[in-house]
């Protein structure tokens, strides 16, 4: 069965609880969250073949149902969530209806594509290294990566021990605010000020910075002048590599045995990434893990007292579906530089549409201290972000 | 004769005109400006030996005298102005009294050092690639590079056809405002807004950005929120190299014959730079000169309508006098990235002290459209810059 955005791997209807705060809204769930009685496929046929049907809904699914949202199906994901582009060699690439020439982004590709196409109101995704934030930017959506550890990932495919988070897509801020509240993000006070990490801004295209600048002007009108900082005094490569090594090593800890036992076919890119993950030795991982603690300390230092980082979500609009591997590599490196700080810091990050570049949507992000998810949404709504272009 | 900052190559007194707007103030003139009856040495003994005493004052000197400032002598310069550090193999390195462990910066080294030490109120310098801006930042001074072509460089050693400008150092903004007015910079309306070139900010040290951020906050309180841009969409290397090639080729056009005829001894660094300048062929120069036109167009695009770029003047505090060549090269490259836009655009740039990093002063810069020199000074004074730390 195909939907108009090739977003769903399986469509069905599970009605939400009547009278809940999300009653009347619909959602799609990334196919690495358990839905009782349906195999969780995680974007790979061999995974689907070797895993039983779960008995219960994942809490992230159950929470949305309990709040009244109706589940309309399970959405595509990059294989085992290990990609950012939304290209799946087995199941195809969902259509980014905001600009069909471009990839939708991933790994929460189907949930993003389904919301963008208007097939559902809410897309349930997950974000480890950018898997909600980047597709939100690519598809012109609001996308929230929640604070690490704040919401349960039980019943979701484990990926990394240290970075996995629940996330959602919506088409507007008011819906995002309702979802975050209904799903258990605590109320949070507004931030004390805005901070601009200039080293991260410098990784974005000129036109993407220009788009973000218009949203930033609205934020500054509301929250006061922004303060520039350099987040990574020693350069971003250190941050990117620390994240990459920790992520890859933890992924192999999680999935290495299954991959070794089943030797599943992986698509291009994913295959190479798992091979690299397998090759990271214990000493390299231990050194990166120690370095991670230093970088977290730097994040805490810069985020105190209680400020919000503002930056373009990604380096530019989504790559074209026809982009070659070399240009994708360049894009991915720059995207990682911009995305890894929230991952390393366990921070919530909200991406909001900030305009279009060469026809493709781009987003601006608010990154806050842990637990301030709803404050980010409230700030973006109050500033009128998402309707500026 | 040595002064307390080793700033002067020659001290004497030429009284200013009585009753002028700068009456009561004193100045030192970089030894590439003509003072009647005294050889203009340009930082190189062979140059001094092969050039006659001038008959008249350079207009930049005469203007200060006519405005009432008293000339107290001629100050050291890097050899033929072809360096940014203030280190002269023949005459030594003036003392940066703001932090004596560090170089004073150049090529207007002696004028900066003399003002910093309180030996004079005004330092007359010149700025092609940063020769006023960088020593101002290094020595904790106000430093103005004037709009290209606005003030006469007659009677000054020619260096490049396209980039040379008159500049001054002072210890405070009020004096700078008086000097600029007295020497013929026209009155100018205030700018419409502030712009932050994030790619240039990202070339500065974290602590230097932190210092600049405090000044920026005061500027934003006065002039409204700042708007981020990427000045160089294709990267700064293109800008730096375009400037470097055009500068070097023009220098060789100016000085090649004299150097070939006299084979003067040059100190380390300067010698290599002249050798490179000699090696640039006509096609390379022509290509860079055409590229310069594109970059000027980009500057015009971003500076319209009528905004002021704000950025740290240099990447960090002055290098230590003991710094090795490799670390100086890294510093110089980053400094060039930050300094070359005003050079390429013929723009006025004002550097104002923004604090100290590791004991050494650092500056923040305002870069404006051509002719807006006095608007930059007025903005900095109104925001209280130079007294924030």
XYZ file of C-alpha atoms in Angstrom:
778
model
C 0.000 0.000 0.000
C 1.374 3.387 -0.962
C 0.369 6.775 0.331
C 0.886 9.975 -1.598
C 4.249 10.634 0.072
C 5.526 7.026 0.176
C 5.764 7.741 3.900
C 4.132 4.675 5.448
C 5.387 1.126 5.486
C 2.036 0.023 6.902
C -1.253 1.897 7.326
C -4.002 1.014 9.793
C -6.123 2.861 12.327
C -5.750 2.760 16.095
C -8.119 5.341 17.566
C -6.899 7.603 20.329
C -8.627 7.819 23.687
C -11.744 9.952 23.459
C -11.675 13.373 25.044
C -7.910 13.613 25.417
C -5.965 16.824 24.801
C -4.910 15.606 21.360
C -8.351 14.349 20.358
C -9.013 14.901 16.691
C -5.344 14.759 15.739
C -3.703 11.907 13.870
C -0.159 10.577 13.944
C 2.259 8.228 12.267
C 4.879 6.289 14.234
C 8.411 5.686 12.985
C 8.823 1.966 12.435
C 11.232 1.512 15.270
C 8.583 2.099 17.906
C 6.585 -0.959 18.981
C 2.920 -1.117 18.138
C 1.332 -4.145 19.771
C 0.781 -7.026 17.385
C 2.843 -5.606 14.513
C 6.443 -6.344 13.769
C 8.797 -3.410 14.294
C 10.835 -3.426 11.095
C 13.434 -0.687 11.720
C 13.849 -0.134 8.007
C 15.518 -3.463 7.276
C 13.768 -6.618 6.017
C 16.124 -8.954 7.848
C 15.380 -7.158 11.097
C 11.650 -7.555 10.508
C 12.120 -11.246 9.671
C 14.127 -12.017 12.826
C 12.078 -10.131 15.422
C 8.728 -11.167 16.875
C 5.617 -9.060 17.075
C 5.669 -7.003 20.276
C 2.969 -7.524 22.885
C 2.612 -3.880 23.880
C 2.853 -0.378 22.522
C 5.996 1.592 23.196
C 5.229 4.280 25.816
C 5.895 7.004 23.217
C 3.090 5.500 21.107
C 0.845 4.750 24.072
C 1.185 8.304 25.374
C -0.049 9.795 22.105
C -2.948 7.328 21.954
C -3.847 8.008 25.577
C -3.800 11.732 24.877
C -6.366 11.198 22.150
C -4.335 11.142 18.946
C -5.256 8.448 16.436
C -2.475 6.324 14.968
C -2.724 5.960 11.193
C 0.244 3.693 10.617
C 3.951 3.049 10.819
C 6.330 5.230 8.863
C 9.559 4.551 7.049
C 12.936 4.929 8.687
C 16.472 4.720 7.427
C 17.928 1.294 8.108
C 18.330 0.845 11.846
C 18.149 4.652 11.961
C 21.773 4.925 10.786
C 21.481 7.714 8.213
C 20.369 11.333 7.946
C 19.070 11.497 4.393
C 15.914 9.363 4.360
C 17.125 7.102 1.561
C 16.304 3.433 2.183
C 17.676 0.904 -0.286
C 14.929 -1.626 0.551
C 11.822 0.518 0.835
C 12.639 3.609 -1.193
C 12.793 7.271 -0.291
C 9.708 9.035 1.040
C 8.646 12.059 -0.965
C 9.492 15.464 0.467
C 6.326 17.192 -0.682
C 7.767 20.562 0.355
C 10.249 20.143 -2.524
C 9.964 16.777 -4.281
C 13.345 17.175 -5.972
C 14.972 16.842 -2.572
C 15.403 14.048 -0.022
C 13.149 14.236 3.044
C 15.961 13.653 5.502
C 16.143 10.886 8.049
C 16.251 8.711 9.851
C 12.683 9.695 10.819
C 11.986 10.090 7.098
C 8.461 8.728 6.861
C 7.111 10.594 9.863
C 8.475 13.853 8.463
C 7.173 13.146 4.950
C 3.731 12.154 6.270
C 3.328 15.368 8.265
C 4.631 17.503 5.411
C 2.142 15.889 3.022
C -0.724 16.499 5.436
C -1.369 12.772 5.888
C -1.126 13.071 9.680
C -0.891 15.946 12.138
C 1.914 14.530 14.260
C 4.951 12.488 13.285
C 6.538 10.398 16.012
C 10.267 10.119 15.397
C 13.483 9.620 17.260
C 16.652 11.681 17.242
C 20.156 10.496 18.047
C 22.368 12.604 15.790
C 19.761 14.764 14.048
C 17.066 12.308 12.877
C 14.205 14.625 13.782
C 15.907 18.014 13.531
C 17.295 17.621 10.023
C 14.159 16.198 8.341
C 12.133 18.923 10.043
C 14.417 21.510 8.448
C 14.331 19.725 5.078
C 10.526 19.348 4.992
C 9.546 22.762 6.359
C 8.239 21.417 9.674
C 8.481 22.042 13.349
C 10.635 19.297 14.836
C 11.532 18.719 18.468
C 14.347 16.582 19.786
C 13.429 16.196 23.461
C 15.843 16.370 26.367
C 17.902 13.170 26.630
C 16.424 10.852 29.236
C 13.251 12.863 29.737
C 10.883 10.517 27.908
C 10.806 6.746 27.819
C 12.336 4.885 24.888
C 11.099 1.527 26.126
C 9.698 -0.442 23.253
C 11.792 1.460 20.759
C 14.716 -0.077 18.937
C 17.765 0.751 21.055
C 20.454 2.500 19.061
C 22.894 4.314 21.351
C 23.017 4.307 25.124
C 23.921 7.990 25.405
C 22.156 9.943 22.680
C 18.740 8.490 21.727
C 15.748 10.730 22.293
C 12.041 10.854 21.448
C 10.981 13.532 18.965
C 8.003 14.802 17.011
C 7.129 16.664 13.834
C 4.186 19.028 13.427
C 3.202 21.654 10.885
C 2.743 24.410 13.469
C 3.881 25.502 16.884
C 0.551 25.290 18.639
C 0.270 21.572 17.833
C 3.848 21.005 18.958
C 3.109 22.726 22.254
C 0.075 20.503 22.793
C 2.015 17.336 21.966
C 4.914 18.168 24.266
C 2.595 18.892 27.155
C 0.404 15.852 26.558
C 3.392 13.521 26.314
C 4.916 14.591 29.587
C 7.453 17.353 28.910
C 7.337 19.467 32.069
C 6.425 23.132 32.126
C 9.563 25.282 31.971
C 10.372 28.941 32.586
C 11.502 31.145 29.688
C 15.220 31.447 29.023
C 17.218 34.445 30.211
C 18.814 35.297 26.882
C 19.921 34.330 23.393
C 23.356 33.090 22.391
C 24.772 32.714 18.886
C 27.518 30.097 18.472
C 29.356 31.797 15.618
C 31.409 28.735 14.791
C 28.213 26.775 14.123
C 26.631 29.589 12.087
C 29.756 29.711 9.945
C 29.036 26.132 8.814
C 25.811 27.190 7.066
C 25.311 28.494 3.528
C 25.004 32.251 3.065
C 21.366 32.030 1.966
C 20.503 29.762 4.888
C 22.061 32.259 7.275
C 20.058 34.989 5.572
C 16.846 33.043 6.132
C 17.754 32.367 9.747
C 18.572 36.043 10.248
C 14.960 37.000 9.582
C 13.767 34.641 12.309
C 16.552 35.814 14.583
C 15.381 39.404 14.233
C 11.960 38.374 15.545
C 13.568 36.459 18.404
C 15.699 39.439 19.350
C 12.688 41.737 19.328
C 11.184 39.434 21.922
C 14.112 38.169 23.960
C 16.716 40.911 23.604
C 19.992 41.168 21.726
C 21.900 37.989 21.006
C 25.369 37.330 22.414
C 27.988 35.716 20.168
C 30.174 32.904 21.498
C 32.594 30.355 20.111
C 31.298 26.999 21.308
C 34.298 24.932 20.239
C 37.519 26.882 20.891
C 39.612 24.034 19.511
C 37.486 23.617 16.399
C 34.419 21.578 15.553
C 36.227 18.558 14.139
C 36.983 17.431 17.674
C 33.277 17.679 18.574
C 32.122 15.941 15.416
C 34.612 13.109 15.752
C 33.903 12.634 19.448
C 30.215 12.319 18.674
C 30.800 10.084 15.666
C 33.055 7.675 17.543
C 30.852 7.448 20.633
C 27.743 7.018 18.509
C 29.287 4.359 16.287
C 30.827 2.408 19.154
C 27.568 2.416 21.099
C 25.660 1.324 18.014
C 27.983 -1.618 17.608
C 27.564 -2.513 21.265
C 23.810 -2.558 20.644
C 23.631 -4.240 17.253
C 26.990 -5.906 16.636
C 25.875 -9.368 17.740
C 22.753 -9.307 15.602
C 24.611 -8.026 12.560
C 27.336 -10.610 12.980
C 24.788 -13.389 13.371
C 22.506 -12.398 10.497
C 24.777 -10.561 8.065
C 21.850 -8.502 6.804
C 22.018 -6.706 3.462
C 22.455 -2.987 4.090
C 22.184 -0.242 1.497
C 25.049 1.995 0.389
C 26.328 4.288 3.129
C 24.617 2.348 5.899
C 26.783 -0.693 5.132
C 29.968 1.374 5.320
C 28.902 3.060 8.541
C 28.266 -0.251 10.283
C 31.641 -1.525 9.070
C 33.298 1.512 10.611
C 31.289 1.068 13.792
C 32.554 -2.517 14.020
C 36.150 -1.367 13.688
C 36.289 1.067 16.604
C 38.477 -0.441 19.314
C 37.869 -0.126 23.048
C 40.673 2.361 23.650
C 39.461 4.709 20.917
C 35.952 4.566 22.322
C 37.150 5.120 25.886
C 39.172 8.171 24.844
C 36.210 9.636 22.946
C 33.917 8.923 25.876
C 36.250 10.809 28.215
C 36.457 13.654 25.704
C 32.669 13.751 25.622
C 32.685 14.667 29.308
C 34.964 17.652 28.570
C 32.709 18.822 25.778
C 29.635 18.488 27.964
C 31.378 20.673 30.525
C 32.029 23.278 27.820
C 28.359 23.189 26.813
C 27.273 23.667 30.411
C 29.651 26.587 30.772
C 28.303 28.348 27.693
C 24.638 27.572 28.343
C 24.804 29.012 31.823
C 23.047 30.896 33.039
C 20.063 29.580 31.305
C 20.359 30.767 27.722
C 19.159 29.500 24.366
C 21.492 28.798 21.473
C 20.099 29.998 18.181
C 21.508 28.625 14.926
C 20.438 27.402 11.497
C 19.393 23.759 11.887
C 21.440 22.485 8.974
C 23.949 23.873 6.466
C 21.358 24.354 3.744
C 18.232 22.927 2.158
C 17.936 19.169 1.685
C 20.272 17.682 -0.900
C 18.716 16.786 -4.222
C 17.666 13.165 -4.632
C 20.221 13.021 -7.453
C 23.135 14.324 -5.352
C 26.345 12.346 -5.664
C 28.090 10.660 -2.749
C 30.920 13.189 -2.539
C 28.649 16.199 -2.197
C 26.539 14.303 0.332
C 29.670 13.653 2.370
C 30.506 17.351 2.457
C 26.949 18.224 3.439
C 26.851 15.514 6.113
C 30.093 16.720 7.722
C 28.816 20.278 7.980
C 25.447 19.062 9.247
C 27.159 16.976 11.909
C 29.111 19.985 13.114
C 25.858 21.836 13.617
C 23.876 18.944 15.075
C 26.365 17.249 17.388
C 26.377 19.816 20.230
C 22.797 19.038 21.268
C 23.597 15.339 20.980
C 26.730 15.571 23.092
C 24.976 17.772 25.638
C 21.750 15.783 25.865
C 19.957 19.033 25.041
C 16.506 19.681 23.644
C 16.513 21.288 20.206
C 13.561 22.702 18.343
C 13.768 23.297 14.595
C 11.288 25.731 13.062
C 10.897 26.686 9.377
C 12.798 29.866 8.561
C 12.215 30.170 4.835
C 13.309 28.580 1.574
C 16.663 28.431 -0.203
C 16.714 27.369 -3.854
C 13.129 26.218 -3.406
C 13.858 23.938 -0.448
C 12.846 24.668 3.143
C 15.445 25.495 5.769
C 15.026 25.750 9.524
C 16.277 27.706 12.470
C 16.956 25.953 15.751
C 16.615 26.806 19.408
C 18.774 24.688 21.705
C 18.155 24.949 25.422
C 19.316 23.577 28.734
C 17.974 20.119 29.658
C 14.301 20.090 30.569
C 13.471 23.327 28.799
C 11.763 21.726 25.799
C 8.487 23.543 26.272
C 10.225 26.869 26.884
C 11.781 26.558 23.418
C 8.375 25.964 21.857
C 6.840 28.844 23.779
C 9.627 31.196 22.712
C 9.332 30.219 19.048
C 5.561 30.642 19.145
C 5.730 33.990 20.914
C 8.244 35.287 18.356
C 6.024 34.167 15.508
C 8.695 31.884 14.064
C 7.538 29.537 11.365
C 5.488 32.250 9.709
C 8.415 34.482 8.768
C 9.806 34.367 5.267
C 67.962 58.685 21.175
C 65.541 56.237 22.776
C 62.151 56.950 24.221
C 60.511 54.777 26.862
C 58.669 52.718 24.259
C 61.411 52.546 21.612
C 58.737 54.106 19.422
C 60.623 56.950 17.715
C 63.379 56.745 15.165
C 63.886 60.498 15.540
C 62.501 63.015 18.032
C 62.177 66.752 17.482
C 59.492 69.390 17.949
C 57.460 71.051 15.227
C 54.797 73.189 16.913
C 51.258 73.096 15.605
C 49.415 76.208 14.476
C 48.148 78.159 17.456
C 44.439 78.126 18.146
C 43.583 75.156 15.952
C 41.047 72.493 16.938
C 43.856 70.129 17.968
C 45.844 72.737 19.873
C 47.487 71.260 22.940
C 47.700 67.788 21.440
C 50.884 66.103 20.275
C 51.549 63.533 17.585
C 54.118 61.211 16.126
C 54.335 60.488 12.391
C 55.104 57.084 10.947
C 58.415 57.316 9.154
C 56.943 56.887 5.727
C 55.313 60.319 5.780
C 57.475 63.202 4.607
C 58.500 65.844 7.108
C 60.280 68.696 5.361
C 64.033 68.599 5.741
C 64.229 65.088 7.207
C 64.815 61.885 5.298
C 61.824 59.552 5.174
C 63.363 56.209 6.146
C 60.469 53.762 5.700
C 62.031 51.361 8.195
C 64.972 50.390 6.030
C 68.481 51.927 6.197
C 69.098 51.450 2.485
C 65.917 53.329 1.699
C 67.019 56.192 3.942
C 70.450 56.216 2.319
C 69.106 56.378 -1.250
C 66.349 58.964 -0.839
C 66.791 62.716 -0.480
C 65.318 64.903 2.202
C 61.849 66.056 1.160
C 61.128 69.736 0.684
C 57.638 69.703 2.096
C 55.466 67.994 4.659
C 53.106 65.304 3.494
C 49.533 66.676 3.595
C 48.655 64.144 6.337
C 51.382 65.711 8.484
C 50.625 69.272 7.403
C 46.927 68.835 8.197
C 47.663 67.835 11.791
C 50.109 70.710 12.207
C 47.653 73.184 10.702
C 44.962 71.924 13.051
C 47.226 72.748 15.961
C 48.796 69.428 16.926
C 52.507 69.509 17.669
C 54.746 66.936 16.001
C 57.179 65.270 18.420
C 59.014 63.041 15.971
C 59.001 60.244 13.458
C 58.010 56.781 14.555
C 59.187 53.326 13.602
C 57.575 51.305 10.854
C 58.037 47.788 9.625
C 60.322 47.734 6.601
C 58.565 49.432 3.710
C 55.382 48.754 5.695
C 55.374 45.111 4.610
C 54.549 43.367 7.884
C 51.831 43.320 10.541
C 53.813 42.520 13.674
C 55.969 45.575 14.342
C 59.245 43.668 14.328
C 62.017 45.512 12.480
C 65.325 43.695 12.012
C 67.250 46.967 11.696
C 65.703 49.171 14.337
C 64.182 46.759 16.799
C 60.640 46.244 18.013
C 58.807 49.075 19.767
C 57.534 48.216 23.225
C 53.837 47.474 23.575
C 53.423 49.089 26.978
C 49.908 47.661 27.246
C 51.549 44.226 27.543
C 55.338 44.331 27.103
C 55.540 40.569 26.566
C 53.756 41.062 23.259
C 54.596 42.683 19.898
C 52.997 46.071 19.249
C 51.790 45.144 15.782
C 52.652 46.951 12.584
C 53.428 48.303 10.224
C 52.502 51.525 12.076
C 54.322 50.080 15.086
C 55.987 53.174 16.510
C 52.944 55.411 16.244
C 50.877 52.817 18.109
C 53.538 52.254 20.744
C 54.029 55.991 21.268
C 50.323 56.606 21.848
C 49.993 53.574 24.105
C 52.939 54.778 26.204
C 51.451 58.252 26.530
C 54.336 59.866 24.654
C 51.949 61.550 22.204
C 48.189 61.961 21.947
C 47.866 61.074 18.284
C 49.721 58.527 16.185
C 49.754 59.096 12.449
C 49.906 55.778 10.643
C 48.884 54.197 7.385
C 46.823 51.107 6.717
C 46.949 48.913 3.633
C 46.216 45.442 4.984
C 45.706 46.193 8.656
C 48.679 48.371 9.649
C 46.601 50.661 11.840
C 43.755 48.355 12.816
C 45.846 45.492 14.138
C 48.339 47.523 16.237
C 45.378 49.451 17.658
C 43.862 46.160 18.778
C 47.217 44.899 20.093
C 48.016 48.065 22.053
C 44.561 48.810 23.482
C 43.994 51.906 21.336
C 41.404 53.464 19.129
C 42.591 53.086 15.552
C 40.953 54.340 12.384
C 41.659 53.202 8.866
C 40.035 55.932 6.769
C 38.008 55.418 3.615
C 40.251 54.589 0.660
C 40.906 57.698 -1.414
C 39.341 60.109 1.050
C 42.572 61.656 2.333
C 45.741 62.540 0.477
C 48.710 60.177 0.593
C 50.947 62.600 -1.268
C 54.331 62.724 0.351
C 53.896 59.280 1.822
C 55.828 56.277 0.591
C 53.593 54.676 -2.035
C 52.953 51.032 -1.323
C 49.895 49.794 -3.241
C 47.789 51.623 -5.761
C 44.498 50.189 -4.543
C 44.610 49.779 -0.787
C 46.738 52.429 0.968
C 44.927 54.684 3.429
C 45.724 57.269 6.096
C 45.014 56.242 9.685
C 45.400 57.408 13.261
C 45.732 56.055 16.789
C 44.342 57.722 19.892
C 43.693 56.622 23.462
C 40.059 57.712 23.458
C 37.131 58.273 21.156
C 36.730 61.977 21.744
C 40.263 62.655 20.500
C 39.697 60.410 17.494
C 36.546 62.340 16.648
C 38.420 65.628 16.810
C 41.273 64.324 14.647
C 38.978 62.926 11.981
C 37.041 66.161 11.754
C 40.140 68.362 11.769
C 41.852 66.308 9.064
C 38.976 66.468 6.652
C 36.781 63.414 7.112
C 33.295 64.643 6.223
C 30.347 64.577 8.590
C 28.289 61.431 8.049
C 24.833 60.247 9.107
C 24.485 57.308 11.493
C 24.180 53.822 10.009
C 20.820 52.105 9.695
C 21.774 48.864 11.411
C 24.377 46.380 12.585
C 25.546 43.308 10.699
C 27.640 40.424 12.001
C 29.696 38.555 9.401
C 29.674 35.159 11.142
C 32.419 33.746 8.957
C 34.769 36.489 10.157
C 33.762 36.100 13.805
C 34.478 32.384 13.541
C 38.154 33.203 12.835
C 38.621 34.719 16.312
C 39.554 33.024 19.565
C 36.756 32.157 21.976
C 37.962 34.633 24.587
C 38.332 37.387 21.996
C 34.764 36.763 20.858
C 33.688 36.901 24.498
C 35.356 40.292 24.902
C 33.812 41.565 21.678
C 30.404 40.299 22.812
C 30.396 42.718 25.735
C 30.984 45.658 23.392
C 28.443 44.266 20.969
C 25.804 44.220 23.699
C 26.313 47.957 24.206
C 26.130 48.548 20.461
C 22.899 46.588 20.194
C 21.370 48.526 23.069
C 22.001 51.634 21.022
C 21.581 50.578 17.402
C 19.202 47.629 17.619
C 19.647 43.884 17.168
C 22.447 42.673 14.940
C 21.811 40.680 11.766
C 24.089 37.740 10.942
C 25.399 37.268 7.410
C 27.986 35.139 5.664
C 30.246 37.600 3.873
C 32.191 35.049 1.837
C 29.853 32.282 0.624
C 32.721 30.499 -1.080
C 35.023 30.731 1.896
C 37.523 33.295 3.103
C 40.585 31.768 1.469
C 39.479 33.237 -1.857
C 39.210 36.700 -0.271
C 42.521 36.423 1.549
C 44.377 35.199 -1.523
C 42.808 37.811 -3.785
C 43.934 40.524 -1.412
C 47.364 39.000 -0.903
C 48.060 38.659 -4.632
C 46.785 42.129 -5.544
C 48.686 43.701 -2.661
C 51.935 41.903 -3.432
C 51.770 42.566 -7.175
C 51.064 46.243 -6.639
C 53.897 46.484 -4.124
C 56.278 45.021 -6.661
C 55.030 47.464 -9.290
C 55.860 50.248 -6.827
C 59.139 49.033 -5.377
C 60.467 46.337 -7.699
C 62.844 48.597 -9.585
C 64.334 50.070 -6.429
C 64.741 46.654 -4.800
C 66.328 45.221 -7.929
C 68.707 48.170 -8.208
C 69.742 48.345 -4.550
C 69.295 44.775 -3.274
C 68.654 46.065 0.234
C 69.014 43.798 3.233
C 65.545 42.896 4.511
C 64.757 41.163 7.769
C 63.182 37.708 8.056
C 59.634 37.545 6.746
C 59.873 40.825 4.886
C 62.561 39.345 2.627
C 60.388 36.337 1.804
C 57.336 38.492 1.173
C 59.183 40.681 -1.330
C 60.506 37.573 -3.058
C 56.952 36.302 -3.418
C 55.795 39.703 -4.625
C 58.474 39.597 -7.331
C 57.283 36.194 -8.488
C 53.643 37.045 -9.243
C 53.130 36.983 -12.990
C 50.886 39.338 -14.914
C 48.166 36.744 -15.570
C 47.879 35.815 -11.903
C 47.629 39.468 -10.969
C 45.069 40.181 -13.662
C 42.905 37.273 -12.528
C 43.081 38.398 -8.900
C 42.310 41.962 -9.905
C 39.180 40.807 -11.731
C 38.218 38.685 -8.756
C 38.627 41.755 -6.562
C 35.820 43.418 -8.502
C 33.492 40.489 -7.734
C 34.344 40.629 -4.050
C 33.756 44.380 -3.960
C 30.339 43.745 -5.466
C 29.624 41.210 -2.717
C 30.682 43.744 -0.071
C 28.415 46.382 -1.577
C 25.529 43.924 -1.602
C 25.943 43.043 2.055
C 26.661 46.585 3.251
C 23.509 47.888 1.635
C 21.477 49.539 2.811
C 23.885 51.418 4.891
C 24.862 49.063 7.681
C 27.910 48.616 9.882
C 29.814 45.347 10.107
C 30.814 44.533 13.658
C 33.586 42.004 14.297
C 36.612 41.399 16.493
C 39.528 43.301 14.937
C 41.953 40.395 15.069
C 41.894 36.723 16.014
C 43.310 37.340 19.481
C 45.729 39.438 21.498
C 49.126 40.291 20.025
C 51.513 37.366 19.654
C 54.267 37.136 22.243
C 57.601 38.613 21.215
C 58.995 35.092 21.567
C 56.404 33.474 19.261
C 57.833 31.111 16.659
C 57.404 31.568 12.916
C 54.874 28.766 12.528
C 52.466 30.116 15.122
C 52.873 33.605 13.649
C 51.909 32.239 10.246
C 48.723 30.730 11.647
C 47.882 33.968 13.418
C 48.620 36.052 10.326
C 46.383 33.946 8.112
C 43.452 34.304 10.479
C 44.148 38.023 10.883
C 44.194 38.470 7.120
C 40.811 36.792 6.808
C 39.381 39.306 9.244
C 41.207 42.364 7.884
C 41.022 41.888 4.115
C 37.329 42.763 3.586
C 37.821 46.425 4.503
C 40.939 46.466 2.321
C 39.203 44.929 -0.669
C 36.189 47.181 -0.241
C 38.087 50.414 0.387
C 36.057 50.715 3.586
C 36.707 52.705 6.740
C 37.296 50.547 9.812
C 37.495 51.695 13.412
C 39.066 49.443 16.042
C 38.184 50.138 19.666
C 39.489 48.334 22.782
C 37.087 45.618 23.920
C 38.981 44.100 26.827
C 41.954 41.871 27.550
C 42.681 38.230 26.771
C 45.572 36.552 28.586
C 46.692 39.997 29.661
C 46.839 41.450 26.150
C 44.384 43.983 24.742
C 41.942 43.000 22.017
C 39.702 45.223 19.921
C 36.315 45.251 18.316
C 35.857 46.802 14.894
C 33.175 48.773 13.141
C 33.385 48.673 9.338
C 31.183 51.036 7.390
C 30.352 52.114 3.877
C 32.850 54.494 2.233
C 32.801 58.005 3.662
C 31.203 57.030 6.941
C 34.394 57.254 9.035
C 33.006 59.791 11.474
C 29.720 57.901 11.824
C 31.718 54.897 13.067
C 33.476 57.026 15.659
C 30.204 58.627 16.750
C 28.540 55.227 17.110
C 31.399 53.816 19.158
C 31.449 56.882 21.402
C 27.680 56.877 21.887
C 27.731 53.188 22.831
C 30.491 53.806 25.353
C 32.865 51.389 23.626
C 36.425 51.475 24.834
C 35.354 51.696 28.442
C 33.682 48.282 28.599
C 35.560 45.339 30.051
